[in-house]
Coordinates of C-alpha atoms in Angstrom, one line a residue:
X171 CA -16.9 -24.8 -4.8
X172 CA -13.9 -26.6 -5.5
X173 CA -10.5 -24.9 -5.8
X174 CA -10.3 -25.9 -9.7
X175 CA -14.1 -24.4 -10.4
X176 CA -12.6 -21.1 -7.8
X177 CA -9.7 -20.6 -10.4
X178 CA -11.7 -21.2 -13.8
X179 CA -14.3 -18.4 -12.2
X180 CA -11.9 -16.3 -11.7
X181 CA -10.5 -16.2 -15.3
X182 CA -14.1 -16.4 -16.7
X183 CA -15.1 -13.1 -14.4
X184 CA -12.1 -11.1 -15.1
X185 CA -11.3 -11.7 -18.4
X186 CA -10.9 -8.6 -20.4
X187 CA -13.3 -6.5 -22.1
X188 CA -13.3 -4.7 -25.3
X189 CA -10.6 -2.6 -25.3
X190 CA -10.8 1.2 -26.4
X191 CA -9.2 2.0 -29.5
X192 CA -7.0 4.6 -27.9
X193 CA -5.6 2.0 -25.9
X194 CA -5.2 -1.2 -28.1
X195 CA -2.4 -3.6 -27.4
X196 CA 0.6 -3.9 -28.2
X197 CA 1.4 -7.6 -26.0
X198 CA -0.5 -9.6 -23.4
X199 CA 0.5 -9.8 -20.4
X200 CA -0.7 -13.6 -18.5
X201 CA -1.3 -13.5 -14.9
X202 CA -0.2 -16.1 -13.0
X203 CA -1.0 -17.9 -9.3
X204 CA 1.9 -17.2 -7.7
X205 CA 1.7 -20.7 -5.4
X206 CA 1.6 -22.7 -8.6
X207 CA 2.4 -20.5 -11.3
X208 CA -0.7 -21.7 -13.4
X209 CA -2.1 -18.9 -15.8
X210 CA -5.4 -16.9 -14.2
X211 CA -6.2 -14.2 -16.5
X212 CA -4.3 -12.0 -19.1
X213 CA -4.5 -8.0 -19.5
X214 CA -3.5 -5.9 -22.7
X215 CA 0.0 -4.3 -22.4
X216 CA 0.0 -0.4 -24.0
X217 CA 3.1 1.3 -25.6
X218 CA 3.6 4.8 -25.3
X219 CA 1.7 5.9 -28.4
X220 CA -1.6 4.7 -26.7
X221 CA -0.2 6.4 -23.4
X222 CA 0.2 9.7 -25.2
X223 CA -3.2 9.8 -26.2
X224 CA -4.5 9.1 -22.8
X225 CA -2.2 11.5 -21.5
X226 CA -3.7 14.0 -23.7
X227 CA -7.1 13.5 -22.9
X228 CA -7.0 13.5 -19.5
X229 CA -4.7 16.5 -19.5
X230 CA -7.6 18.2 -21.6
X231 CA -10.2 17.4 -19.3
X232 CA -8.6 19.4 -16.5
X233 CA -7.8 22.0 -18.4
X234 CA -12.0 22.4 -19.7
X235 CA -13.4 23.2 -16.6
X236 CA -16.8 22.9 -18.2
X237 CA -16.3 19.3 -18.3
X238 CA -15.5 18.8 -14.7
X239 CA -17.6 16.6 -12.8
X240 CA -19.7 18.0 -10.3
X241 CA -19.8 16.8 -6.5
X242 CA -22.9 15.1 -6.4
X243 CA -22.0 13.0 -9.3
X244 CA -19.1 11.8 -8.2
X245 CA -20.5 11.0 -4.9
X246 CA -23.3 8.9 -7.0
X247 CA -20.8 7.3 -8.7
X248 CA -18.5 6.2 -5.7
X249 CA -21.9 5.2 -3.6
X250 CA -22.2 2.9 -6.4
X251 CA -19.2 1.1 -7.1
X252 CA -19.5 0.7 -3.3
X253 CA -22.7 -1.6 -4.2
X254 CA -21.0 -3.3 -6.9
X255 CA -18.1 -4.2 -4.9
X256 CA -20.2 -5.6 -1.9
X257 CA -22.2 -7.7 -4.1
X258 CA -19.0 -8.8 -5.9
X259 CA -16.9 -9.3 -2.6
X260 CA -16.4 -13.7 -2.7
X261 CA -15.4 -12.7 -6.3
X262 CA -13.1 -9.8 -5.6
X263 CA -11.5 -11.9 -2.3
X264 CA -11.0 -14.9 -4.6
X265 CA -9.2 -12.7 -7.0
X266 CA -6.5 -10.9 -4.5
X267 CA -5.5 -14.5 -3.1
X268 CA -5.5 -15.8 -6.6
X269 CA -3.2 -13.5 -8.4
X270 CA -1.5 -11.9 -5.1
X271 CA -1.1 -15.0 -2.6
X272 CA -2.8 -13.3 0.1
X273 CA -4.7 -16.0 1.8
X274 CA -8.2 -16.1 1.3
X275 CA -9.5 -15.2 5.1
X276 CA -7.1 -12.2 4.7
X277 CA -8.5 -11.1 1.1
X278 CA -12.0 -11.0 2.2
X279 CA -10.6 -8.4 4.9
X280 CA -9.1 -6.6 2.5
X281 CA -12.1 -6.3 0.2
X282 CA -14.1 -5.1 3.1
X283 CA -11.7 -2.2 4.2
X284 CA -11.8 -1.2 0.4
X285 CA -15.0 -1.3 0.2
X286 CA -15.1 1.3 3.4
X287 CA -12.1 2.9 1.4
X288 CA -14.7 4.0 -1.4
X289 CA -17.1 5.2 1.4
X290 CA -14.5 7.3 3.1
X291 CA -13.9 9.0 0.0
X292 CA -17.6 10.2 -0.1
X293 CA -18.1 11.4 3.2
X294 CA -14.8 13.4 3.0
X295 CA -16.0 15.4 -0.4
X296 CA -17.5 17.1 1.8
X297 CA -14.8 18.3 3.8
X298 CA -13.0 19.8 0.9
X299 CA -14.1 23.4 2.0
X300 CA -12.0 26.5 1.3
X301 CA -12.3 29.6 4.0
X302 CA -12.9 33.2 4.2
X303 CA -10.0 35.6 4.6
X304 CA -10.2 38.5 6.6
X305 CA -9.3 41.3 5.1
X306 CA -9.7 44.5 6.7
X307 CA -7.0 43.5 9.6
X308 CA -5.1 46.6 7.8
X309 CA -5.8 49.5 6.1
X310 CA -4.2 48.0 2.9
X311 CA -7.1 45.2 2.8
X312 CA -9.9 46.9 3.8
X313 CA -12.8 47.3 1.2
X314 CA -12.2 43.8 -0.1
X315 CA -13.6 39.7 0.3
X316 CA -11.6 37.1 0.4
X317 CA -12.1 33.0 0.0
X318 CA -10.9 29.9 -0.6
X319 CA -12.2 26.8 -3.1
X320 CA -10.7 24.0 -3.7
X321 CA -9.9 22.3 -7.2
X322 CA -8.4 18.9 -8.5
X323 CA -4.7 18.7 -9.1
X324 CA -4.8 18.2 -12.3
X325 CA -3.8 14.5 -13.8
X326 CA -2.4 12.1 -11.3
X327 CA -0.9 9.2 -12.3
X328 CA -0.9 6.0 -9.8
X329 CA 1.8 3.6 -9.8
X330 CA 0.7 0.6 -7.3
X331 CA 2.3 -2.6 -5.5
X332 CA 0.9 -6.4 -5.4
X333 CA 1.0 -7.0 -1.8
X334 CA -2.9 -5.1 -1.3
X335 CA -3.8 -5.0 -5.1
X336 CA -7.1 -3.7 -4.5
X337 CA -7.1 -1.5 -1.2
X338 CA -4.3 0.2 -2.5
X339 CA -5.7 0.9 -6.0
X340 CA -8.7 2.2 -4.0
X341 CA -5.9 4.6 -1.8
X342 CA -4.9 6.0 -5.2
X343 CA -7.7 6.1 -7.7
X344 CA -10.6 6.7 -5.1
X345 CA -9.1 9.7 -3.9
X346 CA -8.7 10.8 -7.5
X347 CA -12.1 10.2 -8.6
X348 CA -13.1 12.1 -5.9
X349 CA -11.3 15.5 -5.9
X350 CA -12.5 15.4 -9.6
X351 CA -8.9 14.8 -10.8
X352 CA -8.4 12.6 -14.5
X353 CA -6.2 9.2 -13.3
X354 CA -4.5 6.8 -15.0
X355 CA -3.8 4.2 -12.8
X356 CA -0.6 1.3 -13.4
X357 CA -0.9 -2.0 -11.2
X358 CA 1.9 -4.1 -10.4
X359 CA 2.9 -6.3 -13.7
X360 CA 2.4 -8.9 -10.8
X361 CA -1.5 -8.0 -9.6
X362 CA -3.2 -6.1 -12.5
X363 CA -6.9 -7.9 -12.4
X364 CA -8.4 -6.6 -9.0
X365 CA -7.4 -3.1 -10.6
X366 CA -9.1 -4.1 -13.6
X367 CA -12.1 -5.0 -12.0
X368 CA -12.3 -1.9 -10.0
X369 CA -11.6 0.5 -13.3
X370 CA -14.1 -1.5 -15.0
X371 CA -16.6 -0.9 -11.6
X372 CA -16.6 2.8 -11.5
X373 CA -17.4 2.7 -15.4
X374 CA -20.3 0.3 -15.1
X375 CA -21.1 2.9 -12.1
X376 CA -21.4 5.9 -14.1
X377 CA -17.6 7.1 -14.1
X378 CA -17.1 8.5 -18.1
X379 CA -14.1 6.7 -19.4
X380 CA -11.7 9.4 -20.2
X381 CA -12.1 10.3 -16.2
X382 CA -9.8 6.8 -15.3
X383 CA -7.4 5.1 -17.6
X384 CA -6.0 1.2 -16.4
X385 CA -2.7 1.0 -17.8
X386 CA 0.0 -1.9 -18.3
X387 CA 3.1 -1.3 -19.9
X388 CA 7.0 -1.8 -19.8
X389 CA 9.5 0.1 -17.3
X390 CA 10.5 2.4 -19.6
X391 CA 6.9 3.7 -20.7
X392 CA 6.1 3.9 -17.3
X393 CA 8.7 6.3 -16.6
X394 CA 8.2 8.3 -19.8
X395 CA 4.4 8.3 -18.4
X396 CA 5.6 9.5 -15.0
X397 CA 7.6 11.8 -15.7
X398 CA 5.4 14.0 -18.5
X399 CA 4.7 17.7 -17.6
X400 CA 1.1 17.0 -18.4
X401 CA 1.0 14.9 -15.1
X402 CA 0.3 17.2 -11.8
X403 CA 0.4 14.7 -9.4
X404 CA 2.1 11.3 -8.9
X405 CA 1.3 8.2 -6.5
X406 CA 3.7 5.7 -5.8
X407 CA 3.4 2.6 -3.5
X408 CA 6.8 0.3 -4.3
X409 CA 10.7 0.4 -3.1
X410 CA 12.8 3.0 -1.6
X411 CA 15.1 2.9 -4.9
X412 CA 12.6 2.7 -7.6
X413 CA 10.4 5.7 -6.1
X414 CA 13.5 8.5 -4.6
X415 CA 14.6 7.5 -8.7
X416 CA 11.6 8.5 -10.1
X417 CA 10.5 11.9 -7.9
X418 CA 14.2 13.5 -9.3
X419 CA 12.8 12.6 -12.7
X420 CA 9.7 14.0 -12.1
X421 CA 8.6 17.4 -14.3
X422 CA 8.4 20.8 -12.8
X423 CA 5.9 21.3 -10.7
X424 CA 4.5 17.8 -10.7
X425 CA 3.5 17.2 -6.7
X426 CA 4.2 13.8 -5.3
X427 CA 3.3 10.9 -2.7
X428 CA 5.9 7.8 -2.0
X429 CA 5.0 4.7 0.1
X430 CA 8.3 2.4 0.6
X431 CA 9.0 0.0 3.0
X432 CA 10.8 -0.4 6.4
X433 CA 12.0 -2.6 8.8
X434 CA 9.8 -2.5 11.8
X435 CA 10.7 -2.7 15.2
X436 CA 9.0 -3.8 18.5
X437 CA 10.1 -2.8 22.0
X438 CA 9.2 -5.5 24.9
X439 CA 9.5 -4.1 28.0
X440 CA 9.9 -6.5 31.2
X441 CA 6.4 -5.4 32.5
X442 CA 4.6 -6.4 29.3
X443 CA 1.9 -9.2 29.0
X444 CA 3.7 -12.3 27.2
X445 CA 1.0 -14.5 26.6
X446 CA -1.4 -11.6 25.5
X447 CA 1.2 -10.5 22.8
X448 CA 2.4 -13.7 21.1
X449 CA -0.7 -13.9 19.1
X450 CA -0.4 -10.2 18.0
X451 CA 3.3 -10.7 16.9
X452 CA 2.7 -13.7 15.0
X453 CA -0.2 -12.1 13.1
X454 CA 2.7 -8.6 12.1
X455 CA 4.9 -10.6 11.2
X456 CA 3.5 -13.5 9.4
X457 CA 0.7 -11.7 7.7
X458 CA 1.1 -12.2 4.3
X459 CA 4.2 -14.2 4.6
X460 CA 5.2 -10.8 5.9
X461 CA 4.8 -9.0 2.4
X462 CA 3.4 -5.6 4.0
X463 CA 5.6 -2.4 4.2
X464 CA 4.6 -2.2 8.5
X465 CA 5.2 -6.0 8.9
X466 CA 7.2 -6.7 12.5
X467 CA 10.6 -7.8 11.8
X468 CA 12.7 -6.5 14.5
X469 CA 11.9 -7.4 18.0
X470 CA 13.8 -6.1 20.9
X471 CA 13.0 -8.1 24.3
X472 CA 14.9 -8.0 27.8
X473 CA 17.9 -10.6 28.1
X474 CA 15.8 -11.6 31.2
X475 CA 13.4 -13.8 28.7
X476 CA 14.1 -13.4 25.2
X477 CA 14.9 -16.5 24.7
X478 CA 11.3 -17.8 26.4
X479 CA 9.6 -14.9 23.9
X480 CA 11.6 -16.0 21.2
X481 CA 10.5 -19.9 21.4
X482 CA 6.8 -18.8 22.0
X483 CA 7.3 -16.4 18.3
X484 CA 9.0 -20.2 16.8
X485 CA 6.1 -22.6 18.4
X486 CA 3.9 -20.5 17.2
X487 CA 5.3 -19.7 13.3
X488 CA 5.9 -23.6 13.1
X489 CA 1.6 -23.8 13.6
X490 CA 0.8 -21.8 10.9
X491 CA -0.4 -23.8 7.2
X492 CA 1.7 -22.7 4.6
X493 CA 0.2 -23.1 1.2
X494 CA -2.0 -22.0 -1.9
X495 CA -3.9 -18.8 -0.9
X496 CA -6.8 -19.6 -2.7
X497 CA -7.5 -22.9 0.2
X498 CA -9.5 -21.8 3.0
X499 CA -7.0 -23.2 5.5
X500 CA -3.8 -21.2 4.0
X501 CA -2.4 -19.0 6.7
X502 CA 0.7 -18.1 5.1
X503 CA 1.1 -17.9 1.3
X504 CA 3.3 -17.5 -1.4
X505 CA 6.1 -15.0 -2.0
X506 CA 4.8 -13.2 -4.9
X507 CA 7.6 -14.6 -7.2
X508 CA 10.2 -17.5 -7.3
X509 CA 13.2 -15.3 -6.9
X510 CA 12.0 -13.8 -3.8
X511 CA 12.2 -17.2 -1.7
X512 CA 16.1 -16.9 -3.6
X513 CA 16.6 -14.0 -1.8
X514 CA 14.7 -14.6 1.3
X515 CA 16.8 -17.9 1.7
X516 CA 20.3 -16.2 0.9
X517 CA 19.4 -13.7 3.6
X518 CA 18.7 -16.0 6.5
X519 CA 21.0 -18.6 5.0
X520 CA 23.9 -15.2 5.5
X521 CA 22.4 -14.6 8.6
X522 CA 22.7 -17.9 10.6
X523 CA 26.2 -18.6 8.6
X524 CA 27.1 -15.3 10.8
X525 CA 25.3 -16.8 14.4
X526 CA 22.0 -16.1 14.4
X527 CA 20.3 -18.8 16.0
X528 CA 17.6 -20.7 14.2
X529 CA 14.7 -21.8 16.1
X530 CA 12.1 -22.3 13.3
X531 CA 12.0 -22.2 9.3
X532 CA 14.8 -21.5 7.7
X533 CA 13.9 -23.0 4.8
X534 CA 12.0 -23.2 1.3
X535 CA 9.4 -25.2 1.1
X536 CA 9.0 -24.9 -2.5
X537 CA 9.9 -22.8 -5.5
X538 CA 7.3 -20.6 -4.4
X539 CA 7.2 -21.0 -0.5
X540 CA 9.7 -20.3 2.7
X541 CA 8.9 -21.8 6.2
X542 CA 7.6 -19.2 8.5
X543 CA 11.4 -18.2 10.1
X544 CA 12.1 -17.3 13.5
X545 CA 15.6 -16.2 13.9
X546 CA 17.0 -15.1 17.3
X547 CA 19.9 -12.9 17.8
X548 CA 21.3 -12.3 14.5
X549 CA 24.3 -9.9 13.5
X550 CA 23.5 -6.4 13.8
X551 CA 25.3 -5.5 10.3
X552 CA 23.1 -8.6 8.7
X553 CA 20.8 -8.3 5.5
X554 CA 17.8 -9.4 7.8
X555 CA 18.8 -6.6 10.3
X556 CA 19.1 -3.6 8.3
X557 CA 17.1 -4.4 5.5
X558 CA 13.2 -5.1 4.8
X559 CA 12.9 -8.5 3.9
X560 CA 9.4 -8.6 2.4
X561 CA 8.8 -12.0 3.5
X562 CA 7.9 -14.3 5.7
X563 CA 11.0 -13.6 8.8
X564 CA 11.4 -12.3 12.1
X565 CA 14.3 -11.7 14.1
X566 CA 14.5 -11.1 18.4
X567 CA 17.1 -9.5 19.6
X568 CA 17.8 -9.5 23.5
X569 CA 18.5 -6.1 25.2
X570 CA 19.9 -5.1 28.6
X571 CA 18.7 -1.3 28.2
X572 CA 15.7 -0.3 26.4
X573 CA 17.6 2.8 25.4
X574 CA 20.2 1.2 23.6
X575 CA 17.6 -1.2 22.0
X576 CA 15.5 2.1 21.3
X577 CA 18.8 3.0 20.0
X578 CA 18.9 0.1 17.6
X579 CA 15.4 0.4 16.4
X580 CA 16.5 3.9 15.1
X581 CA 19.7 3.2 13.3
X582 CA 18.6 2.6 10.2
X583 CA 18.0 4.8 7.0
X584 CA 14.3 3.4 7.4
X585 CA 11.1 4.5 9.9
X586 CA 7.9 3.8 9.6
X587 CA 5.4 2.3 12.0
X588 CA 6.7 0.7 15.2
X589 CA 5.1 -0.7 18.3
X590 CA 5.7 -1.2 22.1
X591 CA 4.2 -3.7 24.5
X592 CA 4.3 -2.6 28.2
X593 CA 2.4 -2.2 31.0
X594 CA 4.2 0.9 31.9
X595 CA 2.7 3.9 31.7
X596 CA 6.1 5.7 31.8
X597 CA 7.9 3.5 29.7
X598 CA 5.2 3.5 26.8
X599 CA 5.3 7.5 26.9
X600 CA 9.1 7.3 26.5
X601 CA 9.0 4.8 24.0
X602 CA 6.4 6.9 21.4
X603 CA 8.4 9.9 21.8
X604 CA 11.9 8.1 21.7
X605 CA 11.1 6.1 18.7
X606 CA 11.5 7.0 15.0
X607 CA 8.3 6.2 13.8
X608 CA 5.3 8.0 12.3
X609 CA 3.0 5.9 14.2
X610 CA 3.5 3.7 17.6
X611 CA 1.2 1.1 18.4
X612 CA 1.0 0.7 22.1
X613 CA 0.1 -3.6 22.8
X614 CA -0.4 -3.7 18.7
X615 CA 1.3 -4.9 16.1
X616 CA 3.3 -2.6 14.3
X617 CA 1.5 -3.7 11.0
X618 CA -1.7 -1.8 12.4
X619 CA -3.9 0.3 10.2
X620 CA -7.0 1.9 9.7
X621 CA -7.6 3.8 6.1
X622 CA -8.6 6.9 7.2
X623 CA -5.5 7.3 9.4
X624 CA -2.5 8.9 8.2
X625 CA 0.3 6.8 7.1
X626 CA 3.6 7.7 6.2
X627 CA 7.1 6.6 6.0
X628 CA 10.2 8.9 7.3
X629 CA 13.7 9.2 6.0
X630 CA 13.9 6.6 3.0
X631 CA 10.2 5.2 4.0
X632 CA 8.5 7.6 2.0
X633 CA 7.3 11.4 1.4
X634 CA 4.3 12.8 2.2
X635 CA 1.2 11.3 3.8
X636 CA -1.7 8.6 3.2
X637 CA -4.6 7.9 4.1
X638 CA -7.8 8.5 2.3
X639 CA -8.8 11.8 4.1
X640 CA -4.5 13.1 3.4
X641 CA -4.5 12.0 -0.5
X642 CA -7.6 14.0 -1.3
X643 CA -6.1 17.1 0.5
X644 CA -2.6 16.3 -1.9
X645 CA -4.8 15.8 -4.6
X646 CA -6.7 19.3 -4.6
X647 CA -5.3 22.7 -4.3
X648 CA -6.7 25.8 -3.4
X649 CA -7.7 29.1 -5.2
X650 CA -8.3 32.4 -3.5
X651 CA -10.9 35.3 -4.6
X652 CA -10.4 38.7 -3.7
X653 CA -13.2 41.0 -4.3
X654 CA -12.6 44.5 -4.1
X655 CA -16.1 46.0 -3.2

């Protein structure tokens, strides 16, 4: 299929339905190919009357617990929007490189580890168990039972990011669906199709409407939607600033889970496997043009041969095809807008005006495009050095003590994943407990993940924890009986 008949399906298979009266339109939003910036699709926008309404409903569904939705029939419908996605997968992979710029090889993995997403979400229904109590450990309790249920949350509302604008949605709505909680679900402005298709999935699968709202609307309304009282449990997936903002606007009692980003660091140590690494590094820190919250950015390697690493990093980054996502060939894609290759050049462009050596990149290739950039050595204080840079950049750094280097991995406001490659036994002990990370890949990437791990960001990362199993347990809440016989 040519790229041409690719894009014209696309539009044709995600166009919108009919959409509910309670959530008629107030504007359209067009969805654009970030490589080229040619229109894809179009979603309805909603204003807050529409949201209010939505907000209502869902907030009454909680509150009848008549019209909860029993186990099993939440497990039928997850089992089959599983089957729908599988047998919509070239569609749904076409989609995420067409509206996000993930290229196409790397969207088909993404699909697949959603798809698993929905099945993890089934098995662990079954792990949401309360627990007897003992009573009787003193006089005062004796006579009397005691357990523990579990129940949804109440309404969450999910706030998402483009970078993985399906696995993500699945990480927030999934979970949802599957405690039995109402969601109303807001994808990036950027990537809101492969939401849409997945909403519209778990309808066709048997989900009732009211149970999962899509939603598209301005800053403001998205805020006033956020912070309502009616709303028991908020997901975020976005930037440090935009998501500490919103949790101290949040109402009373609403419980919360933020996913920000960092700026990863990589410890080489002298004993480590060059050759075996270079290919793991490259893949961190070029996947997605390096749009991904884990994505390695720092890398700390002895004095002794960073120079020979950091040449091996550029040879390698100056290899990979930079293009459209939706070509089969694309390695690297677009940034997800024009002004991000502004920034992404005034940072590296700062950074190499203030001594960083250049060995590859280090420039746009486009309005929608920067080279795969290899930077080595830059200032310590610099923009690329202290802050995530979301795009498509790596820096080395040589060290003449891994404790100072460890040292230098920690100093920022930002911790999230981090890796270490060494042979050492010792050294990659030292290094998991010495760094400040909530995960430390040992001869991995630091972009590594499986969904039913936890995943969490520390300090201005994030706050609580992901991961399908963690957002179901944040999602439900527990109720005791105590039955005095």
């Amino acid at each position: 299929m040519t790229d041409s008949k690719k894009s014209s399906a696309a539009e044709k298979s995600t166009a919108p339905k009919k959409v509910p009266k309670a959530a008629k339109a107030s504007k359209i939003l067009n969805v654009v190919n970030p490589f080229d910036q040619s229109i894809i699709g179009s979603v309805p926008t909603v204003t807050w009357n529409n949201i209010d309404k939505l907000l209502a409903t869902s907030y009454q569904l909680h509150k009848d617990t008549e019209q909860w939705l029993p186990a099993f029939e939440r497990i039928s419908i997850l089992k089959k929007t599983a089957v729908l996605m599988s047998q919509r997968a070239d569609e749904l992979a076409l989609l995420i490189a067409n509206e996000g710029g993930k290229p196409l090889a790397d969207a088909r993995v993404e699909v697949a580890r959603a798809i698993d997403g929905v099945g993890l979400c089934v098995q662990e229904i079954a792990h949401l168990t309360g627990s007897q109590i003992p009573m009787d450990l003193t006089q005062a309790g004796a006579g009397r039972i005691a357990y523990s249920t579990k129940e949804p949350t109440g309404v969450v509302v999910a706030v998402s990011a483009f970078n993985h604008p399906l696995n993500l949605i699945v990480h927030q709505v999934a979970p949802a669906i599957a405690t039995g909680c109402p969601v109303l679900v807001k994808p990036a402005r950027d990537t809101p199709l492969s939401c849409k298709v997945f909403v519209d999935m778990l309808h066709e699968a048997g989900l009732p409407p009211p149970w999962c709202h899509f939603v598209v609307c301005d800053t403001a309304t998205s805020e006033k939607m956020i912070t309502d009282p009616r709303v028991a449990f908020f997901s975020f997936i976005g930037s440090a600033n935009v998501g500490w903002m919103l949790r101290a606007k949040l109402a009373p009692g609403t419980r919360c889970a933020l996913e920000h980003g960092g700026v990863a660091p990589v410890i080489i140590d002298e004993s480590a496997d060059i050759e075996e690494m270079i290919p793991s590094l490259l893949k961190g820190g070029f996947y997605h043009s390096g749009q991904v919250c884990v994505s390695v950015q720092r890398i700390f390697a002895p004095k002794s041969n960073v120079k020979a690493i950091a040449q091996l990093l550029a040879d390698g980054a100056a290899k990979l095809i930079v293009g459209n996502a939706i070509d089969e060939f694309t390695e690297c894609g677009p940034l997800i807008r024009p002004k991000e290759v502004d920034r992404v050049e005034a940072w590296v462009d700062e950074a190499v005006a203030a001594g960083a050596k250049l060995l590859t990149g280090g420039k746009r290739l486009s309005n929608t495009t920067y080279a795969p950039t290899v930077l080595l050595d830059p200032p310590v204080d610099a923009k690329v050095s202290t802050m995530e840079i979301f795009g498509p950049v790596v820096c080395v750094y040589g060290y003449s003590d891994i404790n100072k280097a460890i040292a230098q991995a920690n100093s920022l406001d930002y911790a999230f994943q981090a890796s270490v490659f060494t042979k050492d036994l010792d050294v990659a002990m030292k290094t998991i407990r010495a760094l400040d990370a909530t995960a430390v890949m040992v001869n991995d990437h630091s972009a590594f993940r499986v969904d039913w791990m936890p995943f969490a960001g520390r300090k201005h990362s994030g706050y609580n924890t992901g991961g399908i199993a963690y957002t179901m347990q944040d999602m439900s809440q527990d109720k005791m009986a105590v039955i005095k016989l």
